[in-house]
PDB file of N, CA, C and O in Angstrom:
ATOM      1  N   UNK A 773       1.360  -5.360   1.021  1.00  0.00           N
ATOM      2  CA  UNK A 773       1.162  -6.502   1.632  1.00  0.00           C
ATOM      3  C   UNK A 773       1.219  -6.188   3.247  1.00  0.00           C
ATOM      4  O   UNK A 773       2.003  -5.434   3.367  1.00  0.00           O
ATOM      5  N   UNK A 774       0.654  -6.813   3.995  1.00  0.00           N
ATOM      6  CA  UNK A 774       0.335  -6.518   5.286  1.00  0.00           C
ATOM      7  C   UNK A 774       0.563  -8.292   7.054  1.00  0.00           C
ATOM      8  O   UNK A 774       0.222  -8.575   6.108  1.00  0.00           O
ATOM      9  N   UNK A 775       1.487  -8.106   7.209  1.00  0.00           N
ATOM     10  CA  UNK A 775       1.754  -9.410   8.083  1.00  0.00           C
ATOM     11  C   UNK A 775       0.638  -9.283   9.125  1.00  0.00           C
ATOM     12  O   UNK A 775       0.583  -8.270   9.974  1.00  0.00           O
ATOM     13  N   UNK A 776      -0.281 -10.393   9.120  1.00  0.00           N
ATOM     14  CA  UNK A 776      -1.150 -10.443  10.129  1.00  0.00           C
ATOM     15  C   UNK A 776      -0.657 -11.004  11.318  1.00  0.00           C
ATOM     16  O   UNK A 776       0.379 -11.308  11.688  1.00  0.00           O
ATOM     17  N   UNK A 777      -1.340  -9.880  12.758  1.00  0.00           N
ATOM     18  CA  UNK A 777      -0.583 -10.273  13.729  1.00  0.00           C
ATOM     19  C   UNK A 777      -1.395 -11.738  14.617  1.00  0.00           C
ATOM     20  O   UNK A 777      -0.785 -11.964  15.785  1.00  0.00           O
ATOM     21  N   UNK A 778      -2.134 -11.895  14.020  1.00  0.00           N
ATOM     22  CA  UNK A 778      -3.391 -13.484  14.774  1.00  0.00           C
ATOM     23  C   UNK A 778      -3.903 -12.603  15.902  1.00  0.00           C
ATOM     24  O   UNK A 778      -4.965 -13.289  16.296  1.00  0.00           O
ATOM     25  N   UNK A 779      -4.134 -11.206  16.038  1.00  0.00           N
ATOM     26  CA  UNK A 779      -5.139 -10.636  17.040  1.00  0.00           C
ATOM     27  C   UNK A 779      -6.075  -9.685  16.467  1.00  0.00           C
ATOM     28  O   UNK A 779      -5.450  -8.607  15.413  1.00  0.00           O
ATOM     29  N   UNK A 780      -7.038 -10.426  16.299  1.00  0.00           N
ATOM     30  CA  UNK A 780      -7.876  -9.828  15.248  1.00  0.00           C
ATOM     31  C   UNK A 780      -8.519  -8.116  15.525  1.00  0.00           C
ATOM     32  O   UNK A 780      -8.733  -7.877  14.440  1.00  0.00           O
ATOM     33  N   UNK A 781      -8.404  -7.880  16.760  1.00  0.00           N
ATOM     34  CA  UNK A 781      -8.735  -6.919  16.570  1.00  0.00           C
ATOM     35  C   UNK A 781      -7.559  -5.737  16.109  1.00  0.00           C
ATOM     36  O   UNK A 781      -7.937  -4.619  15.283  1.00  0.00           O
ATOM     37  N   UNK A 782      -6.534  -6.013  16.590  1.00  0.00           N
ATOM     38  CA  UNK A 782      -5.382  -5.220  15.749  1.00  0.00           C
ATOM     39  C   UNK A 782      -5.406  -5.246  14.537  1.00  0.00           C
ATOM     40  O   UNK A 782      -4.930  -4.637  13.485  1.00  0.00           O
ATOM     41  N   UNK A 783      -5.152  -6.906  13.638  1.00  0.00           N
ATOM     42  CA  UNK A 783      -5.664  -7.119  12.237  1.00  0.00           C
ATOM     43  C   UNK A 783      -6.250  -6.175  11.661  1.00  0.00           C
ATOM     44  O   UNK A 783      -6.231  -5.071  10.282  1.00  0.00           O
ATOM     45  N   UNK A 784      -7.866  -5.678  12.291  1.00  0.00           N
ATOM     46  CA  UNK A 784      -8.692  -5.224  11.570  1.00  0.00           C
ATOM     47  C   UNK A 784      -8.576  -3.679  11.132  1.00  0.00           C
ATOM     48  O   UNK A 784      -8.642  -2.956  10.084  1.00  0.00           O
ATOM     49  N   UNK A 785      -7.921  -3.544  12.729  1.00  0.00           N
ATOM     50  CA  UNK A 785      -7.496  -1.853  12.551  1.00  0.00           C
ATOM     51  C   UNK A 785      -6.287  -1.349  11.794  1.00  0.00           C
ATOM     52  O   UNK A 785      -6.551  -0.481  10.822  1.00  0.00           O
ATOM     53  N   UNK A 786      -5.579  -2.397  11.948  1.00  0.00           N
ATOM     54  CA  UNK A 786      -4.319  -2.002  10.784  1.00  0.00           C
ATOM     55  C   UNK A 786      -5.061  -2.403   9.307  1.00  0.00           C
ATOM     56  O   UNK A 786      -4.754  -1.230   8.180  1.00  0.00           O
ATOM     57  N   UNK A 787      -5.571  -3.317   8.962  1.00  0.00           N
ATOM     58  CA  UNK A 787      -6.335  -3.062   7.264  1.00  0.00           C
ATOM     59  C   UNK A 787      -7.457  -1.874   7.090  1.00  0.00           C
ATOM     60  O   UNK A 787      -7.191  -1.635   5.889  1.00  0.00           O
ATOM     61  N   UNK A 788      -7.954  -1.464   8.536  1.00  0.00           N
ATOM     62  CA  UNK A 788      -9.046  -0.555   8.091  1.00  0.00           C
ATOM     63  C   UNK A 788      -8.325   0.779   7.934  1.00  0.00           C
ATOM     64  O   UNK A 788      -9.247   1.720   7.087  1.00  0.00           O
ATOM     65  N   UNK A 789      -7.164   0.956   8.521  1.00  0.00           N
ATOM     66  CA  UNK A 789      -6.381   2.005   8.746  1.00  0.00           C
ATOM     67  C   UNK A 789      -5.880   2.196   7.014  1.00  0.00           C
ATOM     68  O   UNK A 789      -5.906   3.320   6.676  1.00  0.00           O
ATOM     69  N   UNK A 790      -4.958   1.094   6.530  1.00  0.00           N
ATOM     70  CA  UNK A 790      -4.580   1.142   4.974  1.00  0.00           C
ATOM     71  C   UNK A 790      -5.937   1.292   4.034  1.00  0.00           C
ATOM     72  O   UNK A 790      -5.695   2.554   3.439  1.00  0.00           O
ATOM     73  N   UNK A 791      -6.966   0.800   4.502  1.00  0.00           N
ATOM     74  CA  UNK A 791      -8.375   1.262   3.352  1.00  0.00           C
ATOM     75  C   UNK A 791      -8.750   2.441   3.432  1.00  0.00           C
ATOM     76  O   UNK A 791      -8.917   3.047   2.410  1.00  0.00           O
ATOM     77  N   UNK A 792      -8.633   2.871   4.898  1.00  0.00           N
ATOM     78  CA  UNK A 792      -9.243   4.366   4.460  1.00  0.00           C
ATOM     79  C   UNK A 792      -7.919   5.581   4.392  1.00  0.00           C
ATOM     80  O   UNK A 792      -8.485   6.311   3.346  1.00  0.00           O
ATOM     81  N   UNK A 793      -6.716   5.024   4.224  1.00  0.00           N
ATOM     82  CA  UNK A 793      -5.999   5.553   3.865  1.00  0.00           C
ATOM     83  C   UNK A 793      -5.533   5.740   2.311  1.00  0.00           C
ATOM     84  O   UNK A 793      -5.997   6.937   1.390  1.00  0.00           O
ATOM     85  N   UNK A 794      -6.392   4.596   1.209  1.00  0.00           N
ATOM     86  CA  UNK A 794      -6.406   4.162   0.073  1.00  0.00           C
ATOM     87  C   UNK A 794      -7.425   5.325  -0.355  1.00  0.00           C
ATOM     88  O   UNK A 794      -7.213   6.055  -1.154  1.00  0.00           O
ATOM     89  N   UNK A 795      -9.077   5.419   0.850  1.00  0.00           N
ATOM     90  CA  UNK A 795      -9.719   6.290   0.277  1.00  0.00           C
ATOM     91  C   UNK A 795      -9.635   7.640  -0.085  1.00  0.00           C
ATOM     92  O   UNK A 795      -9.886   8.478  -0.620  1.00  0.00           O
ATOM     93  N   UNK A 796      -8.719   8.164   1.191  1.00  0.00           N
ATOM     94  CA  UNK A 796      -7.991   9.722   0.983  1.00  0.00           C
ATOM     95  C   UNK A 796      -7.406   9.635  -0.115  1.00  0.00           C
ATOM     96  O   UNK A 796      -7.243  10.774  -0.883  1.00  0.00           O
ATOM     97  N   UNK A 797      -6.444   8.788  -0.326  1.00  0.00           N
ATOM     98  CA  UNK A 797      -6.005   8.989  -1.841  1.00  0.00           C
ATOM     99  C   UNK A 797      -6.788   8.924  -3.059  1.00  0.00           C
ATOM    100  O   UNK A 797      -6.649  10.149  -4.039  1.00  0.00           O
ATOM    101  N   UNK A 798      -7.914   8.179  -3.469  1.00  0.00           N
ATOM    102  CA  UNK A 798      -8.673   8.543  -4.419  1.00  0.00           C
ATOM    103  C   UNK A 798      -9.453   9.905  -4.254  1.00  0.00           C
ATOM    104  O   UNK A 798     -10.138  10.498  -5.131  1.00  0.00           O
ATOM    105  N   UNK A 799     -10.021  10.334  -3.064  1.00  0.00           N
ATOM    106  CA  UNK A 799     -10.782  11.717  -3.129  1.00  0.00           C
ATOM    107  C   UNK A 799      -9.653  12.676  -3.395  1.00  0.00           C
ATOM    108  O   UNK A 799     -10.492  13.602  -4.081  1.00  0.00           O
ATOM    109  N   UNK A 800      -8.402  12.594  -3.115  1.00  0.00           N
ATOM    110  CA  UNK A 800      -7.597  13.512  -2.943  1.00  0.00           C
ATOM    111  C   UNK A 800      -7.418  13.592  -5.112  1.00  0.00           C
ATOM    112  O   UNK A 800      -7.635  14.850  -5.505  1.00  0.00           O
ATOM    113  N   UNK A 801      -7.525  12.628  -5.398  1.00  0.00           N
ATOM    114  CA  UNK A 801      -7.574  12.437  -6.731  1.00  0.00           C
ATOM    115  C   UNK A 801      -9.098  13.236  -7.399  1.00  0.00           C
ATOM    116  O   UNK A 801      -8.856  14.212  -8.157  1.00  0.00           O
ATOM    117  N   UNK A 802      -9.819  12.915  -6.736  1.00  0.00           N
ATOM    118  CA  UNK A 802     -11.049  13.362  -7.173  1.00  0.00           C
ATOM    119  C   UNK A 802     -11.095  14.846  -6.995  1.00  0.00           C
ATOM    120  O   UNK A 802     -11.749  15.856  -7.766  1.00  0.00           O
ATOM    121  N   UNK A 803     -10.530  15.462  -6.132  1.00  0.00           N
ATOM    122  CA  UNK A 803     -10.649  16.799  -5.708  1.00  0.00           C
ATOM    123  C   UNK A 803      -9.949  17.979  -6.912  1.00  0.00           C
ATOM    124  O   UNK A 803      -9.961  18.461  -7.096  1.00  0.00           O
ATOM    125  N   UNK A 804      -8.630  16.803  -7.314  1.00  0.00           N
ATOM    126  CA  UNK A 804      -7.820  17.399  -8.028  1.00  0.00           C
ATOM    127  C   UNK A 804      -7.850  17.606  -9.663  1.00  0.00           C
ATOM    128  O   UNK A 804      -8.254  18.360 -10.175  1.00  0.00           O
ATOM    129  N   UNK A 805      -9.122  16.376 -10.172  1.00  0.00           N
ATOM    130  CA  UNK A 805      -9.270  16.269 -11.199  1.00  0.00           C
ATOM    131  C   UNK A 805     -10.474  16.399 -11.934  1.00  0.00           C
ATOM    132  O   UNK A 805     -11.132  16.528 -12.548  1.00  0.00           O
ATOM    133  N   UNK A 806     -11.379  15.972 -10.438  1.00  0.00           N
ATOM    134  CA  UNK A 806     -13.105  15.631 -11.044  1.00  0.00           C
ATOM    135  C   UNK A 806     -13.671  17.046 -11.075  1.00  0.00           C
ATOM    136  O   UNK A 806     -13.176  18.284 -10.890  1.00  0.00           O
ATOM    137  N   UNK A 807     -14.516  17.003 -11.713  1.00  0.00           N
ATOM    138  CA  UNK A 807     -15.474  18.236 -11.975  1.00  0.00           C
ATOM    139  C   UNK A 807     -16.670  18.400 -11.432  1.00  0.00           C
ATOM    140  O   UNK A 807     -17.331  19.126 -11.562  1.00  0.00           O
ATOM    141  N   UNK A 808     -17.681  17.379 -11.168  1.00  0.00           N
ATOM    142  CA  UNK A 808     -19.031  17.007 -10.797  1.00  0.00           C
ATOM    143  C   UNK A 808     -19.021  17.935  -9.583  1.00  0.00           C
ATOM    144  O   UNK A 808     -18.108  16.913  -8.119  1.00  0.00           O
ATOM    145  N   UNK A 809     -20.050  18.839  -8.970  1.00  0.00           N
ATOM    146  CA  UNK A 809     -19.971  19.500  -7.505  1.00  0.00           C
ATOM    147  C   UNK A 809     -20.356  18.491  -6.371  1.00  0.00           C
ATOM    148  O   UNK A 809     -19.765  18.587  -5.593  1.00  0.00           O
ATOM    149  N   UNK A 810     -21.426  17.449  -6.928  1.00  0.00           N
ATOM    150  CA  UNK A 810     -22.059  16.626  -5.856  1.00  0.00           C
ATOM    151  C   UNK A 810     -20.986  15.565  -5.263  1.00  0.00           C
ATOM    152  O   UNK A 810     -20.314  15.443  -4.012  1.00  0.00           O
ATOM    153  N   UNK A 811     -19.714  15.321  -6.587  1.00  0.00           N
ATOM    154  CA  UNK A 811     -18.902  13.924  -6.500  1.00  0.00           C
ATOM    155  C   UNK A 811     -17.619  14.763  -5.363  1.00  0.00           C
ATOM    156  O   UNK A 811     -17.152  13.865  -4.773  1.00  0.00           O
ATOM    157  N   UNK A 812     -17.376  16.065  -5.979  1.00  0.00           N
ATOM    158  CA  UNK A 812     -16.262  16.761  -5.429  1.00  0.00           C
ATOM    159  C   UNK A 812     -16.602  17.124  -3.735  1.00  0.00           C
ATOM    160  O   UNK A 812     -16.013  16.453  -3.050  1.00  0.00           O
ATOM    161  N   UNK A 813     -17.749  17.432  -3.311  1.00  0.00           N
ATOM    162  CA  UNK A 813     -18.313  17.764  -2.248  1.00  0.00           C
ATOM    163  C   UNK A 813     -18.347  16.185  -1.609  1.00  0.00           C
ATOM    164  O   UNK A 813     -17.478  16.202  -0.023  1.00  0.00           O
ATOM    165  N   UNK A 814     -18.991  15.251  -1.958  1.00  0.00           N
ATOM    166  CA  UNK A 814     -18.559  13.671  -1.203  1.00  0.00           C
ATOM    167  C   UNK A 814     -16.824  13.401  -0.748  1.00  0.00           C
ATOM    168  O   UNK A 814     -16.681  12.897  -0.160  1.00  0.00           O
ATOM    169  N   UNK A 815     -16.363  13.805  -2.010  1.00  0.00           N
ATOM    170  CA  UNK A 815     -14.736  13.413  -1.984  1.00  0.00           C
ATOM    171  C   UNK A 815     -14.125  14.445  -0.195  1.00  0.00           C
ATOM    172  O   UNK A 815     -13.476  13.407   0.608  1.00  0.00           O
ATOM    173  N   UNK A 816     -14.638  15.397  -0.490  1.00  0.00           N
ATOM    174  CA  UNK A 816     -14.163  16.288   0.706  1.00  0.00           C
ATOM    175  C   UNK A 816     -14.619  15.802   1.997  1.00  0.00           C
ATOM    176  O   UNK A 816     -13.934  15.587   3.128  1.00  0.00           O
ATOM    177  N   UNK A 817     -15.974  15.279   2.228  1.00  0.00           N
ATOM    178  CA  UNK A 817     -16.772  14.776   3.348  1.00  0.00           C
ATOM    179  C   UNK A 817     -15.517  13.093   3.446  1.00  0.00           C
ATOM    180  O   UNK A 817     -15.794  13.492   4.728  1.00  0.00           O
ATOM    181  N   UNK A 818     -15.703  12.623   2.518  1.00  0.00           N
ATOM    182  CA  UNK A 818     -14.910  11.206   3.002  1.00  0.00           C
ATOM    183  C   UNK A 818     -13.609  11.700   3.210  1.00  0.00           C
ATOM    184  O   UNK A 818     -12.648  11.191   4.448  1.00  0.00           O
ATOM    185  N   UNK A 819     -12.863  12.727   3.004  1.00  0.00           N
ATOM    186  CA  UNK A 819     -11.525  13.122   3.404  1.00  0.00           C
ATOM    187  C   UNK A 819     -11.291  13.405   4.808  1.00  0.00           C
ATOM    188  O   UNK A 819     -10.758  12.638   5.642  1.00  0.00           O
ATOM    189  N   UNK A 820     -12.685  14.306   5.457  1.00  0.00           N
ATOM    190  CA  UNK A 820     -12.759  14.373   6.575  1.00  0.00           C
ATOM    191  C   UNK A 820     -12.803  13.094   7.548  1.00  0.00           C
ATOM    192  O   UNK A 820     -12.360  13.052   8.829  1.00  0.00           O
ATOM    193  N   UNK A 821     -14.082  12.385   7.164  1.00  0.00           N
ATOM    194  CA  UNK A 821     -14.629  11.108   7.736  1.00  0.00           C
ATOM    195  C   UNK A 821     -13.318  10.069   8.049  1.00  0.00           C
ATOM    196  O   UNK A 821     -13.158  10.070   9.070  1.00  0.00           O
ATOM    197  N   UNK A 822     -12.830   9.550   7.017  1.00  0.00           N
ATOM    198  CA  UNK A 822     -11.295   8.897   7.123  1.00  0.00           C
ATOM    199  C   UNK A 822     -10.336   9.018   7.985  1.00  0.00           C
ATOM    200  O   UNK A 822      -9.890   8.321   8.689  1.00  0.00           O
ATOM    201  N   UNK A 823     -10.132  10.370   8.116  1.00  0.00           N
ATOM    202  CA  UNK A 823      -8.924  11.155   8.651  1.00  0.00           C
ATOM    203  C   UNK A 823      -9.536  11.301   9.891  1.00  0.00           C
ATOM    204  O   UNK A 823      -8.356  10.499  11.290  1.00  0.00           O
ATOM    205  N   UNK A 824     -10.382  10.952  10.683  1.00  0.00           N
ATOM    206  CA  UNK A 824     -10.895  10.705  11.706  1.00  0.00           C
ATOM    207  C   UNK A 824     -10.858   9.322  12.000  1.00  0.00           C
ATOM    208  O   UNK A 824     -10.247   9.009  13.328  1.00  0.00           O
ATOM    209  N   UNK A 825     -11.470   8.727  11.306  1.00  0.00           N
ATOM    210  CA  UNK A 825     -11.252   7.700  11.347  1.00  0.00           C
ATOM    211  C   UNK A 825      -9.963   6.495  11.759  1.00  0.00           C
ATOM    212  O   UNK A 825      -9.606   5.630  12.706  1.00  0.00           O
ATOM    213  N   UNK A 826      -9.041   6.910  10.983  1.00  0.00           N
ATOM    214  CA  UNK A 826      -7.519   6.594  11.183  1.00  0.00           C
ATOM    215  C   UNK A 826      -7.043   7.286  12.433  1.00  0.00           C
ATOM    216  O   UNK A 826      -6.453   6.150  12.877  1.00  0.00           O
ATOM    217  N   UNK A 827      -7.100   8.516  12.599  1.00  0.00           N
ATOM    218  CA  UNK A 827      -6.825   8.481  14.084  1.00  0.00           C
ATOM    219  C   UNK A 827      -7.418   7.606  15.221  1.00  0.00           C
ATOM    220  O   UNK A 827      -6.357   7.309  15.940  1.00  0.00           O
ATOM    221  N   UNK A 828      -8.691   7.473  15.117  1.00  0.00           N
ATOM    222  CA  UNK A 828      -9.346   6.467  16.018  1.00  0.00           C
ATOM    223  C   UNK A 828      -7.971   5.032  16.155  1.00  0.00           C
ATOM    224  O   UNK A 828      -7.752   4.466  17.116  1.00  0.00           O
ATOM    225  N   UNK A 829      -8.233   4.562  14.947  1.00  0.00           N
ATOM    226  CA  UNK A 829      -7.554   2.958  14.987  1.00  0.00           C
ATOM    227  C   UNK A 829      -6.125   3.594  14.887  1.00  0.00           C
ATOM    228  O   UNK A 829      -5.592   2.753  15.732  1.00  0.00           O
ATOM    229  N   UNK A 830      -5.176   4.553  15.086  1.00  0.00           N
ATOM    230  CA  UNK A 830      -3.990   4.869  15.262  1.00  0.00           C
ATOM    231  C   UNK A 830      -4.043   4.407  16.738  1.00  0.00           C
ATOM    232  O   UNK A 830      -3.177   4.375  17.611  1.00  0.00           O
ATOM    233  N   UNK A 831      -4.802   5.744  17.554  1.00  0.00           N
ATOM    234  CA  UNK A 831      -4.888   5.768  19.133  1.00  0.00           C
ATOM    235  C   UNK A 831      -5.439   4.297  19.601  1.00  0.00           C
ATOM    236  O   UNK A 831      -4.246   3.813  20.559  1.00  0.00           O
ATOM    237  N   UNK A 832      -6.023   2.974  18.925  1.00  0.00           N
ATOM    238  CA  UNK A 832      -6.216   2.002  19.417  1.00  0.00           C
ATOM    239  C   UNK A 832      -4.858   1.283  19.329  1.00  0.00           C
ATOM    240  O   UNK A 832      -4.558   0.429  20.026  1.00  0.00           O
ATOM    241  N   UNK A 833      -4.341   1.565  17.827  1.00  0.00           N
ATOM    242  CA  UNK A 833      -3.490   0.312  17.465  1.00  0.00           C
ATOM    243  C   UNK A 833      -2.325   0.616  18.889  1.00  0.00           C
ATOM    244  O   UNK A 833      -1.336   0.009  19.056  1.00  0.00           O
ATOM    245  N   UNK A 834      -1.693   2.153  18.476  1.00  0.00           N
ATOM    246  CA  UNK A 834      -0.999   2.571  19.784  1.00  0.00           C
ATOM    247  C   UNK A 834      -1.121   1.995  21.165  1.00  0.00           C
ATOM    248  O   UNK A 834       0.216   1.712  21.758  1.00  0.00           O
ATOM    249  N   UNK A 835      -2.086   1.710  21.807  1.00  0.00           N
ATOM    250  CA  UNK A 835      -2.735   1.302  22.978  1.00  0.00           C
ATOM    251  C   UNK A 835      -2.000   0.058  23.119  1.00  0.00           C
ATOM    252  O   UNK A 835      -2.065  -0.562  23.980  1.00  0.00           O
ATOM    253  N   UNK A 836      -2.271  -0.735  22.126  1.00  0.00           N
ATOM    254  CA  UNK A 836      -1.915  -2.152  21.702  1.00  0.00           C
ATOM    255  C   UNK A 836      -0.391  -2.425  21.573  1.00  0.00           C
ATOM    256  O   UNK A 836      -0.157  -3.570  21.173  1.00  0.00           O
ATOM    257  N   UNK A 837       0.277  -1.482  21.392  1.00  0.00           N
ATOM    258  CA  UNK A 837       1.629  -1.930  21.248  1.00  0.00           C
ATOM    259  C   UNK A 837       2.243  -1.599  19.604  1.00  0.00           C
ATOM    260  O   UNK A 837       3.020  -2.268  19.396  1.00  0.00           O
ATOM    261  N   UNK A 838       1.054  -1.434  19.294  1.00  0.00           N
ATOM    262  CA  UNK A 838       1.218  -1.317  17.454  1.00  0.00           C
ATOM    263  C   UNK A 838       1.341  -0.115  16.821  1.00  0.00           C
ATOM    264  O   UNK A 838       0.281   0.250  16.072  1.00  0.00           O
ATOM    265  N   UNK A 839       2.486   0.869  17.354  1.00  0.00           N
ATOM    266  CA  UNK A 839       2.156   2.399  16.648  1.00  0.00           C
ATOM    267  C   UNK A 839       2.370   2.456  15.433  1.00  0.00           C
ATOM    268  O   UNK A 839       3.029   1.414  14.835  1.00  0.00           O
ATOM    269  N   UNK A 840       1.851   3.707  14.760  1.00  0.00           N
ATOM    270  CA  UNK A 840       2.047   3.568  13.200  1.00  0.00           C
ATOM    271  C   UNK A 840       3.308   3.414  12.474  1.00  0.00           C
ATOM    272  O   UNK A 840       3.370   3.387  11.639  1.00  0.00           O
ATOM    273  N   UNK A 841       4.525   3.969  13.182  1.00  0.00           N
ATOM    274  CA  UNK A 841       5.775   3.740  12.859  1.00  0.00           C
ATOM    275  C   UNK A 841       6.111   2.301  12.377  1.00  0.00           C
ATOM    276  O   UNK A 841       6.546   2.160  11.904  1.00  0.00           O
ATOM    277  N   UNK A 842       5.540   1.546  12.933  1.00  0.00           N
ATOM    278  CA  UNK A 842       5.728  -0.142  13.177  1.00  0.00           C
ATOM    279  C   UNK A 842       5.581  -0.801  11.803  1.00  0.00           C
ATOM    280  O   UNK A 842       5.730  -1.429  11.158  1.00  0.00           O
ATOM    281  N   UNK A 843       4.301   0.046  11.142  1.00  0.00           N
ATOM    282  CA  UNK A 843       3.175  -0.092   9.970  1.00  0.00           C
ATOM    283  C   UNK A 843       4.083   0.262   8.907  1.00  0.00           C
ATOM    284  O   UNK A 843       3.441   0.129   7.555  1.00  0.00           O
ATOM    285  N   UNK A 844       5.057   0.832   8.847  1.00  0.00           N
ATOM    286  CA  UNK A 844       5.536   1.552   7.473  1.00  0.00           C
ATOM    287  C   UNK A 844       6.653   0.384   6.774  1.00  0.00           C
ATOM    288  O   UNK A 844       6.977   0.381   7.510  1.00  0.00           O
TER     289      UNK A 844
END
C-alpha cells in the first residue's frame, strides 16, 4: 500500500515504478523457471525496458522532492 500525495504526476510515477518493479520480479521468475524460448526472450526484454522506465520515474521523482529512499 502506498500513500498518495495528491500530486497526480508524482502519484502516477510512484505507482508505475512499483508496477514496473513487479513486472521485473515476474520476468525474473520466468527466466529462472520458464522453458519456452519465446516467452523467456520476452521476459528478458521486459526486464531491460522496465529498468529504463524505472530510472526515468526515479529521476522525475527525485526532481519533485520524492527520492526513492523515501518510498521504502
